[in-house]
């Protein structure tokens, strides 16, 4: 039960879109900054109040997580859906990094990279010269499922999105990756998907991917998490920890940076690079804006939004 003291809790939050440079595309995220630990049920309640796919909670660094050489700062981070805590969220981490970099006083002027330390994953975020942000996460290997599993999962996918050629099915235990062949340009993007049917695959997250007919785009994908309460993920950063090595091996682009797209209804794009020797994947994205709610001053401050005034009163 939420107490009166918790109801009066006032904390800054940020809202932004990752994987896009426009105000209405990409993947929306809310980032909440907390000074102290709160019970998980309170964090879950906050996530439900915002009713976004994922809420990112950022905590100040502990004494052992202070800045390293004046160039890297560490923060603790957790991600919650409306149902439960989740193990990783790429787009929430991007917006968290942008919020930290763009808010005066959170890090010193010389800091160019962040270490975002989750319970199960530690990510590195870096700001680059063109104003974009790079996020580095672990690369994931996938294994092909058995022929019987491939037929079973393929049949489920066909019932979900309609008749389509299934080329292969792979998994890393958390994601199932299904490569399909499009019937024509825009085929995968235009399909209506019965996401509830995908729960039958037995995997928390489902990736459907295909090679791209656009010579400037290496591959396309759509990602669904219906078992976790998110029907379709507009643009899933963590899925590209699997997709990038998979398509690099298949297409032979090695550790070259390539552009890719997620063709959900909102849509979004990013540049990806498989750092083969380090066993990581680097994602580079644009972010359209971040809105900062300042409870004490009674105002919203917009960041990374080209046509808005510095401050806008909301009461």
mmCIF file with all atom_site columns, C-alpha atoms in Angstrom, residues 98-269:
data_model
loop_
_atom_site.group_PDB
_atom_site.id
_atom_site.type_symbol
_atom_site.label_atom_id
_atom_site.label_alt_id
_atom_site.label_comp_id
_atom_site.label_asym_id
_atom_site.label_entity_id
_atom_site.label_seq_id
_atom_site.pdbx_PDB_ins_code
_atom_site.Cartn_x
_atom_site.Cartn_y
_atom_site.Cartn_z
_atom_site.occupancy
_atom_site.B_iso_or_equiv
_atom_site.pdbx_formal_charge
_atom_site.auth_seq_id
_atom_site.auth_comp_id
_atom_site.auth_asym_id
_atom_site.auth_atom_id
_atom_site.pdbx_PDB_model_num
ATOM 1   C CA . UNK A 1 98  ? 20.833 12.229  -22.870 1.00 0.00 ? 98  UNK A CA 1
ATOM 2   C CA . UNK A 1 99  ? 19.105 13.477  -19.724 1.00 0.00 ? 99  UNK A CA 1
ATOM 3   C CA . UNK A 1 100 ? 22.285 13.141  -17.661 1.00 0.00 ? 100 UNK A CA 1
ATOM 4   C CA . UNK A 1 101 ? 24.483 14.816  -20.265 1.00 0.00 ? 101 UNK A CA 1
ATOM 5   C CA . UNK A 1 102 ? 22.048 17.677  -20.907 1.00 0.00 ? 102 UNK A CA 1
ATOM 6   C CA . UNK A 1 103 ? 21.200 18.563  -17.298 1.00 0.00 ? 103 UNK A CA 1
ATOM 7   C CA . UNK A 1 104 ? 23.664 21.035  -15.770 1.00 0.00 ? 104 UNK A CA 1
ATOM 8   C CA . UNK A 1 105 ? 25.361 19.845  -12.611 1.00 0.00 ? 105 UNK A CA 1
ATOM 9   C CA . UNK A 1 106 ? 24.790 16.098  -12.902 1.00 0.00 ? 106 UNK A CA 1
ATOM 10  C CA . UNK A 1 107 ? 28.291 15.465  -14.255 1.00 0.00 ? 107 UNK A CA 1
ATOM 11  C CA . UNK A 1 108 ? 31.336 17.679  -14.621 1.00 0.00 ? 108 UNK A CA 1
ATOM 12  C CA . UNK A 1 109 ? 32.080 19.393  -17.918 1.00 0.00 ? 109 UNK A CA 1
ATOM 13  C CA . UNK A 1 110 ? 34.881 16.989  -18.823 1.00 0.00 ? 110 UNK A CA 1
ATOM 14  C CA . UNK A 1 111 ? 32.723 13.856  -18.650 1.00 0.00 ? 111 UNK A CA 1
ATOM 15  C CA . UNK A 1 112 ? 32.234 12.341  -22.103 1.00 0.00 ? 112 UNK A CA 1
ATOM 16  C CA . UNK A 1 113 ? 31.042 8.841   -21.209 1.00 0.00 ? 113 UNK A CA 1
ATOM 17  C CA . UNK A 1 114 ? 28.732 7.191   -18.699 1.00 0.00 ? 114 UNK A CA 1
ATOM 18  C CA . UNK A 1 115 ? 28.718 3.780   -17.097 1.00 0.00 ? 115 UNK A CA 1
ATOM 19  C CA . UNK A 1 116 ? 25.097 2.745   -16.490 1.00 0.00 ? 116 UNK A CA 1
ATOM 20  C CA . UNK A 1 117 ? 25.129 -0.109  -13.994 1.00 0.00 ? 117 UNK A CA 1
ATOM 21  C CA . UNK A 1 118 ? 22.051 -2.333  -13.905 1.00 0.00 ? 118 UNK A CA 1
ATOM 22  C CA . UNK A 1 119 ? 21.444 -5.451  -11.847 1.00 0.00 ? 119 UNK A CA 1
ATOM 23  C CA . UNK A 1 120 ? 22.345 -7.752  -14.735 1.00 0.00 ? 120 UNK A CA 1
ATOM 24  C CA . UNK A 1 121 ? 23.973 -5.493  -17.336 1.00 0.00 ? 121 UNK A CA 1
ATOM 25  C CA . UNK A 1 122 ? 26.403 -2.594  -17.423 1.00 0.00 ? 122 UNK A CA 1
ATOM 26  C CA . UNK A 1 123 ? 26.127 -0.305  -20.445 1.00 0.00 ? 123 UNK A CA 1
ATOM 27  C CA . UNK A 1 124 ? 28.455 2.422   -21.663 1.00 0.00 ? 124 UNK A CA 1
ATOM 28  C CA . UNK A 1 125 ? 27.063 5.619   -23.193 1.00 0.00 ? 125 UNK A CA 1
ATOM 29  C CA . UNK A 1 126 ? 29.192 8.195   -24.992 1.00 0.00 ? 126 UNK A CA 1
ATOM 30  C CA . UNK A 1 127 ? 28.326 11.506  -26.575 1.00 0.00 ? 127 UNK A CA 1
ATOM 31  C CA . UNK A 1 128 ? 29.820 12.077  -29.992 1.00 0.00 ? 128 UNK A CA 1
ATOM 32  C CA . UNK A 1 129 ? 30.655 15.176  -31.989 1.00 0.00 ? 129 UNK A CA 1
ATOM 33  C CA . UNK A 1 130 ? 27.427 15.395  -33.986 1.00 0.00 ? 130 UNK A CA 1
ATOM 34  C CA . UNK A 1 131 ? 25.252 15.503  -30.862 1.00 0.00 ? 131 UNK A CA 1
ATOM 35  C CA . UNK A 1 132 ? 24.222 11.877  -31.115 1.00 0.00 ? 132 UNK A CA 1
ATOM 36  C CA . UNK A 1 133 ? 24.763 9.305   -28.391 1.00 0.00 ? 133 UNK A CA 1
ATOM 37  C CA . UNK A 1 134 ? 26.471 5.937   -28.693 1.00 0.00 ? 134 UNK A CA 1
ATOM 38  C CA . UNK A 1 135 ? 25.460 3.079   -26.425 1.00 0.00 ? 135 UNK A CA 1
ATOM 39  C CA . UNK A 1 136 ? 27.587 -0.051  -26.116 1.00 0.00 ? 136 UNK A CA 1
ATOM 40  C CA . UNK A 1 137 ? 26.068 -3.303  -24.884 1.00 0.00 ? 137 UNK A CA 1
ATOM 41  C CA . UNK A 1 138 ? 27.054 -6.952  -24.929 1.00 0.00 ? 138 UNK A CA 1
ATOM 42  C CA . UNK A 1 139 ? 26.810 -8.878  -28.201 1.00 0.00 ? 139 UNK A CA 1
ATOM 43  C CA . UNK A 1 140 ? 24.663 -12.012 -28.031 1.00 0.00 ? 140 UNK A CA 1
ATOM 44  C CA . UNK A 1 141 ? 25.126 -15.260 -29.923 1.00 0.00 ? 141 UNK A CA 1
ATOM 45  C CA . UNK A 1 142 ? 22.117 -17.178 -31.176 1.00 0.00 ? 142 UNK A CA 1
ATOM 46  C CA . UNK A 1 143 ? 21.704 -20.871 -31.906 1.00 0.00 ? 143 UNK A CA 1
ATOM 47  C CA . UNK A 1 144 ? 19.411 -22.377 -34.489 1.00 0.00 ? 144 UNK A CA 1
ATOM 48  C CA . UNK A 1 145 ? 16.492 -24.292 -33.008 1.00 0.00 ? 145 UNK A CA 1
ATOM 49  C CA . UNK A 1 146 ? 15.705 -27.889 -33.950 1.00 0.00 ? 146 UNK A CA 1
ATOM 50  C CA . UNK A 1 147 ? 13.750 -28.590 -37.159 1.00 0.00 ? 147 UNK A CA 1
ATOM 51  C CA . UNK A 1 148 ? 10.683 -29.524 -35.099 1.00 0.00 ? 148 UNK A CA 1
ATOM 52  C CA . UNK A 1 149 ? 10.894 -26.280 -33.105 1.00 0.00 ? 149 UNK A CA 1
ATOM 53  C CA . UNK A 1 150 ? 11.461 -24.311 -36.305 1.00 0.00 ? 150 UNK A CA 1
ATOM 54  C CA . UNK A 1 151 ? 8.258  -25.678 -37.814 1.00 0.00 ? 151 UNK A CA 1
ATOM 55  C CA . UNK A 1 152 ? 6.284  -25.089 -34.614 1.00 0.00 ? 152 UNK A CA 1
ATOM 56  C CA . UNK A 1 153 ? 7.490  -21.499 -34.168 1.00 0.00 ? 153 UNK A CA 1
ATOM 57  C CA . UNK A 1 154 ? 7.179  -20.813 -37.891 1.00 0.00 ? 154 UNK A CA 1
ATOM 58  C CA . UNK A 1 155 ? 3.536  -21.906 -37.835 1.00 0.00 ? 155 UNK A CA 1
ATOM 59  C CA . UNK A 1 156 ? 2.865  -19.618 -34.850 1.00 0.00 ? 156 UNK A CA 1
ATOM 60  C CA . UNK A 1 157 ? 4.464  -16.668 -36.659 1.00 0.00 ? 157 UNK A CA 1
ATOM 61  C CA . UNK A 1 158 ? 2.380  -17.333 -39.774 1.00 0.00 ? 158 UNK A CA 1
ATOM 62  C CA . UNK A 1 159 ? -0.804 -17.392 -37.709 1.00 0.00 ? 159 UNK A CA 1
ATOM 63  C CA . UNK A 1 160 ? 0.278  -14.106 -36.156 1.00 0.00 ? 160 UNK A CA 1
ATOM 64  C CA . UNK A 1 161 ? 1.331  -12.086 -39.219 1.00 0.00 ? 161 UNK A CA 1
ATOM 65  C CA . UNK A 1 162 ? -0.104 -14.038 -42.143 1.00 0.00 ? 162 UNK A CA 1
ATOM 66  C CA . UNK A 1 163 ? 1.433  -16.274 -44.770 1.00 0.00 ? 163 UNK A CA 1
ATOM 67  C CA . UNK A 1 164 ? 5.141  -15.527 -45.144 1.00 0.00 ? 164 UNK A CA 1
ATOM 68  C CA . UNK A 1 165 ? 8.207  -17.604 -45.937 1.00 0.00 ? 165 UNK A CA 1
ATOM 69  C CA . UNK A 1 166 ? 10.142 -18.599 -42.813 1.00 0.00 ? 166 UNK A CA 1
ATOM 70  C CA . UNK A 1 167 ? 13.846 -18.886 -43.631 1.00 0.00 ? 167 UNK A CA 1
ATOM 71  C CA . UNK A 1 168 ? 15.238 -19.838 -40.210 1.00 0.00 ? 168 UNK A CA 1
ATOM 72  C CA . UNK A 1 169 ? 14.594 -19.604 -36.454 1.00 0.00 ? 169 UNK A CA 1
ATOM 73  C CA . UNK A 1 170 ? 17.244 -18.851 -33.817 1.00 0.00 ? 170 UNK A CA 1
ATOM 74  C CA . UNK A 1 171 ? 17.341 -18.147 -30.085 1.00 0.00 ? 171 UNK A CA 1
ATOM 75  C CA . UNK A 1 172 ? 19.498 -16.918 -27.216 1.00 0.00 ? 172 UNK A CA 1
ATOM 76  C CA . UNK A 1 173 ? 16.880 -18.199 -24.693 1.00 0.00 ? 173 UNK A CA 1
ATOM 77  C CA . UNK A 1 174 ? 15.379 -14.734 -24.028 1.00 0.00 ? 174 UNK A CA 1
ATOM 78  C CA . UNK A 1 175 ? 14.718 -13.727 -27.642 1.00 0.00 ? 175 UNK A CA 1
ATOM 79  C CA . UNK A 1 176 ? 13.533 -15.843 -30.522 1.00 0.00 ? 176 UNK A CA 1
ATOM 80  C CA . UNK A 1 177 ? 14.794 -14.511 -33.865 1.00 0.00 ? 177 UNK A CA 1
ATOM 81  C CA . UNK A 1 178 ? 12.785 -15.443 -36.955 1.00 0.00 ? 178 UNK A CA 1
ATOM 82  C CA . UNK A 1 179 ? 14.210 -14.546 -40.354 1.00 0.00 ? 179 UNK A CA 1
ATOM 83  C CA . UNK A 1 180 ? 11.575 -14.175 -43.057 1.00 0.00 ? 180 UNK A CA 1
ATOM 84  C CA . UNK A 1 181 ? 11.539 -13.298 -46.738 1.00 0.00 ? 181 UNK A CA 1
ATOM 85  C CA . UNK A 1 182 ? 9.435  -10.311 -47.712 1.00 0.00 ? 182 UNK A CA 1
ATOM 86  C CA . UNK A 1 183 ? 7.041  -10.652 -50.649 1.00 0.00 ? 183 UNK A CA 1
ATOM 87  C CA . UNK A 1 184 ? 7.905  -7.129  -51.742 1.00 0.00 ? 184 UNK A CA 1
ATOM 88  C CA . UNK A 1 185 ? 9.212  -3.818  -50.457 1.00 0.00 ? 185 UNK A CA 1
ATOM 89  C CA . UNK A 1 186 ? 7.314  -2.749  -47.348 1.00 0.00 ? 186 UNK A CA 1
ATOM 90  C CA . UNK A 1 187 ? 5.767  -6.184  -46.824 1.00 0.00 ? 187 UNK A CA 1
ATOM 91  C CA . UNK A 1 188 ? 6.899  -6.682  -43.224 1.00 0.00 ? 188 UNK A CA 1
ATOM 92  C CA . UNK A 1 189 ? 6.135  -3.085  -42.260 1.00 0.00 ? 189 UNK A CA 1
ATOM 93  C CA . UNK A 1 190 ? 2.583  -3.212  -43.614 1.00 0.00 ? 190 UNK A CA 1
ATOM 94  C CA . UNK A 1 191 ? 1.454  -6.411  -41.912 1.00 0.00 ? 191 UNK A CA 1
ATOM 95  C CA . UNK A 1 192 ? -1.059 -6.350  -39.082 1.00 0.00 ? 192 UNK A CA 1
ATOM 96  C CA . UNK A 1 193 ? 0.144  -8.600  -36.290 1.00 0.00 ? 193 UNK A CA 1
ATOM 97  C CA . UNK A 1 194 ? -1.875 -10.633 -33.792 1.00 0.00 ? 194 UNK A CA 1
ATOM 98  C CA . UNK A 1 195 ? 0.617  -10.187 -30.976 1.00 0.00 ? 195 UNK A CA 1
ATOM 99  C CA . UNK A 1 196 ? -1.245 -12.405 -28.498 1.00 0.00 ? 196 UNK A CA 1
ATOM 100 C CA . UNK A 1 197 ? -0.572 -15.382 -30.762 1.00 0.00 ? 197 UNK A CA 1
ATOM 101 C CA . UNK A 1 198 ? 3.179  -14.799 -30.392 1.00 0.00 ? 198 UNK A CA 1
ATOM 102 C CA . UNK A 1 199 ? 2.913  -15.638 -26.677 1.00 0.00 ? 199 UNK A CA 1
ATOM 103 C CA . UNK A 1 200 ? 2.637  -19.249 -27.846 1.00 0.00 ? 200 UNK A CA 1
ATOM 104 C CA . UNK A 1 201 ? 6.310  -19.259 -28.930 1.00 0.00 ? 201 UNK A CA 1
ATOM 105 C CA . UNK A 1 202 ? 7.195  -19.469 -25.232 1.00 0.00 ? 202 UNK A CA 1
ATOM 106 C CA . UNK A 1 203 ? 9.786  -16.691 -25.490 1.00 0.00 ? 203 UNK A CA 1
ATOM 107 C CA . UNK A 1 204 ? 9.548  -13.343 -23.667 1.00 0.00 ? 204 UNK A CA 1
ATOM 108 C CA . UNK A 1 205 ? 10.635 -11.460 -26.795 1.00 0.00 ? 205 UNK A CA 1
ATOM 109 C CA . UNK A 1 206 ? 10.046 -12.185 -30.476 1.00 0.00 ? 206 UNK A CA 1
ATOM 110 C CA . UNK A 1 207 ? 12.115 -10.703 -33.320 1.00 0.00 ? 207 UNK A CA 1
ATOM 111 C CA . UNK A 1 208 ? 10.946 -10.938 -36.930 1.00 0.00 ? 208 UNK A CA 1
ATOM 112 C CA . UNK A 1 209 ? 13.645 -9.779  -39.320 1.00 0.00 ? 209 UNK A CA 1
ATOM 113 C CA . UNK A 1 210 ? 14.480 -9.642  -43.011 1.00 0.00 ? 210 UNK A CA 1
ATOM 114 C CA . UNK A 1 211 ? 17.142 -8.324  -45.332 1.00 0.00 ? 211 UNK A CA 1
ATOM 115 C CA . UNK A 1 212 ? 16.421 -4.861  -46.706 1.00 0.00 ? 212 UNK A CA 1
ATOM 116 C CA . UNK A 1 213 ? 15.663 -3.979  -50.318 1.00 0.00 ? 213 UNK A CA 1
ATOM 117 C CA . UNK A 1 214 ? 17.076 -0.497  -49.617 1.00 0.00 ? 214 UNK A CA 1
ATOM 118 C CA . UNK A 1 215 ? 20.806 -0.514  -50.468 1.00 0.00 ? 215 UNK A CA 1
ATOM 119 C CA . UNK A 1 216 ? 21.460 1.994   -47.668 1.00 0.00 ? 216 UNK A CA 1
ATOM 120 C CA . UNK A 1 217 ? 19.874 -0.241  -45.005 1.00 0.00 ? 217 UNK A CA 1
ATOM 121 C CA . UNK A 1 218 ? 21.450 -3.555  -43.982 1.00 0.00 ? 218 UNK A CA 1
ATOM 122 C CA . UNK A 1 219 ? 18.385 -5.188  -42.414 1.00 0.00 ? 219 UNK A CA 1
ATOM 123 C CA . UNK A 1 220 ? 14.933 -4.475  -41.008 1.00 0.00 ? 220 UNK A CA 1
ATOM 124 C CA . UNK A 1 221 ? 13.033 -5.895  -38.052 1.00 0.00 ? 221 UNK A CA 1
ATOM 125 C CA . UNK A 1 222 ? 9.957  -5.804  -35.862 1.00 0.00 ? 222 UNK A CA 1
ATOM 126 C CA . UNK A 1 223 ? 10.053 -6.801  -32.178 1.00 0.00 ? 223 UNK A CA 1
ATOM 127 C CA . UNK A 1 224 ? 7.217  -7.996  -29.925 1.00 0.00 ? 224 UNK A CA 1
ATOM 128 C CA . UNK A 1 225 ? 7.080  -8.649  -26.150 1.00 0.00 ? 225 UNK A CA 1
ATOM 129 C CA . UNK A 1 226 ? 3.424  -9.624  -25.512 1.00 0.00 ? 226 UNK A CA 1
ATOM 130 C CA . UNK A 1 227 ? 4.294  -11.921 -22.599 1.00 0.00 ? 227 UNK A CA 1
ATOM 131 C CA . UNK A 1 228 ? 5.886  -8.913  -20.858 1.00 0.00 ? 228 UNK A CA 1
ATOM 132 C CA . UNK A 1 229 ? 2.919  -6.617  -21.404 1.00 0.00 ? 229 UNK A CA 1
ATOM 133 C CA . UNK A 1 230 ? 4.276  -4.835  -24.507 1.00 0.00 ? 230 UNK A CA 1
ATOM 134 C CA . UNK A 1 231 ? 2.587  -5.869  -27.729 1.00 0.00 ? 231 UNK A CA 1
ATOM 135 C CA . UNK A 1 232 ? 5.107  -4.283  -30.104 1.00 0.00 ? 232 UNK A CA 1
ATOM 136 C CA . UNK A 1 233 ? 8.330  -2.508  -29.236 1.00 0.00 ? 233 UNK A CA 1
ATOM 137 C CA . UNK A 1 234 ? 8.550  0.537   -31.566 1.00 0.00 ? 234 UNK A CA 1
ATOM 138 C CA . UNK A 1 235 ? 12.362 0.297   -31.732 1.00 0.00 ? 235 UNK A CA 1
ATOM 139 C CA . UNK A 1 236 ? 14.208 -2.190  -29.524 1.00 0.00 ? 236 UNK A CA 1
ATOM 140 C CA . UNK A 1 237 ? 17.835 -1.349  -28.802 1.00 0.00 ? 237 UNK A CA 1
ATOM 141 C CA . UNK A 1 238 ? 18.627 -4.546  -26.901 1.00 0.00 ? 238 UNK A CA 1
ATOM 142 C CA . UNK A 1 239 ? 17.379 -6.719  -29.788 1.00 0.00 ? 239 UNK A CA 1
ATOM 143 C CA . UNK A 1 240 ? 20.190 -5.307  -31.909 1.00 0.00 ? 240 UNK A CA 1
ATOM 144 C CA . UNK A 1 241 ? 22.674 -6.979  -29.582 1.00 0.00 ? 241 UNK A CA 1
ATOM 145 C CA . UNK A 1 242 ? 21.539 -10.173 -31.359 1.00 0.00 ? 242 UNK A CA 1
ATOM 146 C CA . UNK A 1 243 ? 20.557 -8.805  -34.748 1.00 0.00 ? 243 UNK A CA 1
ATOM 147 C CA . UNK A 1 244 ? 23.860 -7.070  -35.482 1.00 0.00 ? 244 UNK A CA 1
ATOM 148 C CA . UNK A 1 245 ? 26.154 -10.129 -35.106 1.00 0.00 ? 245 UNK A CA 1
ATOM 149 C CA . UNK A 1 246 ? 23.556 -12.322 -36.838 1.00 0.00 ? 246 UNK A CA 1
ATOM 150 C CA . UNK A 1 247 ? 23.352 -10.153 -39.951 1.00 0.00 ? 247 UNK A CA 1
ATOM 151 C CA . UNK A 1 248 ? 27.069 -9.336  -39.893 1.00 0.00 ? 248 UNK A CA 1
ATOM 152 C CA . UNK A 1 249 ? 27.851 -13.043 -40.217 1.00 0.00 ? 249 UNK A CA 1
ATOM 153 C CA . UNK A 1 250 ? 25.165 -13.523 -42.857 1.00 0.00 ? 250 UNK A CA 1
ATOM 154 C CA . UNK A 1 251 ? 25.946 -10.455 -44.982 1.00 0.00 ? 251 UNK A CA 1
ATOM 155 C CA . UNK A 1 252 ? 29.670 -10.248 -44.228 1.00 0.00 ? 252 UNK A CA 1
ATOM 156 C CA . UNK A 1 253 ? 29.869 -6.612  -43.127 1.00 0.00 ? 253 UNK A CA 1
ATOM 157 C CA . UNK A 1 254 ? 32.120 -7.586  -40.194 1.00 0.00 ? 254 UNK A CA 1
ATOM 158 C CA . UNK A 1 255 ? 32.773 -4.687  -37.830 1.00 0.00 ? 255 UNK A CA 1
ATOM 159 C CA . UNK A 1 256 ? 31.694 -2.011  -40.311 1.00 0.00 ? 256 UNK A CA 1
ATOM 160 C CA . UNK A 1 257 ? 29.058 0.445   -39.075 1.00 0.00 ? 257 UNK A CA 1
ATOM 161 C CA . UNK A 1 258 ? 25.783 0.021   -40.976 1.00 0.00 ? 258 UNK A CA 1
ATOM 162 C CA . UNK A 1 259 ? 22.346 1.633   -40.904 1.00 0.00 ? 259 UNK A CA 1
ATOM 163 C CA . UNK A 1 260 ? 19.307 -0.454  -39.967 1.00 0.00 ? 260 UNK A CA 1
ATOM 164 C CA . UNK A 1 261 ? 15.600 0.164   -39.464 1.00 0.00 ? 261 UNK A CA 1
ATOM 165 C CA . UNK A 1 262 ? 12.842 -1.133  -37.262 1.00 0.00 ? 262 UNK A CA 1
ATOM 166 C CA . UNK A 1 263 ? 9.660  -1.002  -39.325 1.00 0.00 ? 263 UNK A CA 1
ATOM 167 C CA . UNK A 1 264 ? 7.026  -0.783  -36.580 1.00 0.00 ? 264 UNK A CA 1
ATOM 168 C CA . UNK A 1 265 ? 4.128  1.670   -37.088 1.00 0.00 ? 265 UNK A CA 1
ATOM 169 C CA . UNK A 1 266 ? 6.119  4.413   -35.273 1.00 0.00 ? 266 UNK A CA 1
ATOM 170 C CA . UNK A 1 267 ? 9.324  3.327   -36.958 1.00 0.00 ? 267 UNK A CA 1
ATOM 171 C CA . UNK A 1 268 ? 12.894 4.314   -36.260 1.00 0.00 ? 268 UNK A CA 1
ATOM 172 C CA . UNK A 1 269 ? 16.457 3.862   -37.374 1.00 0.00 ? 269 UNK A CA 1
#
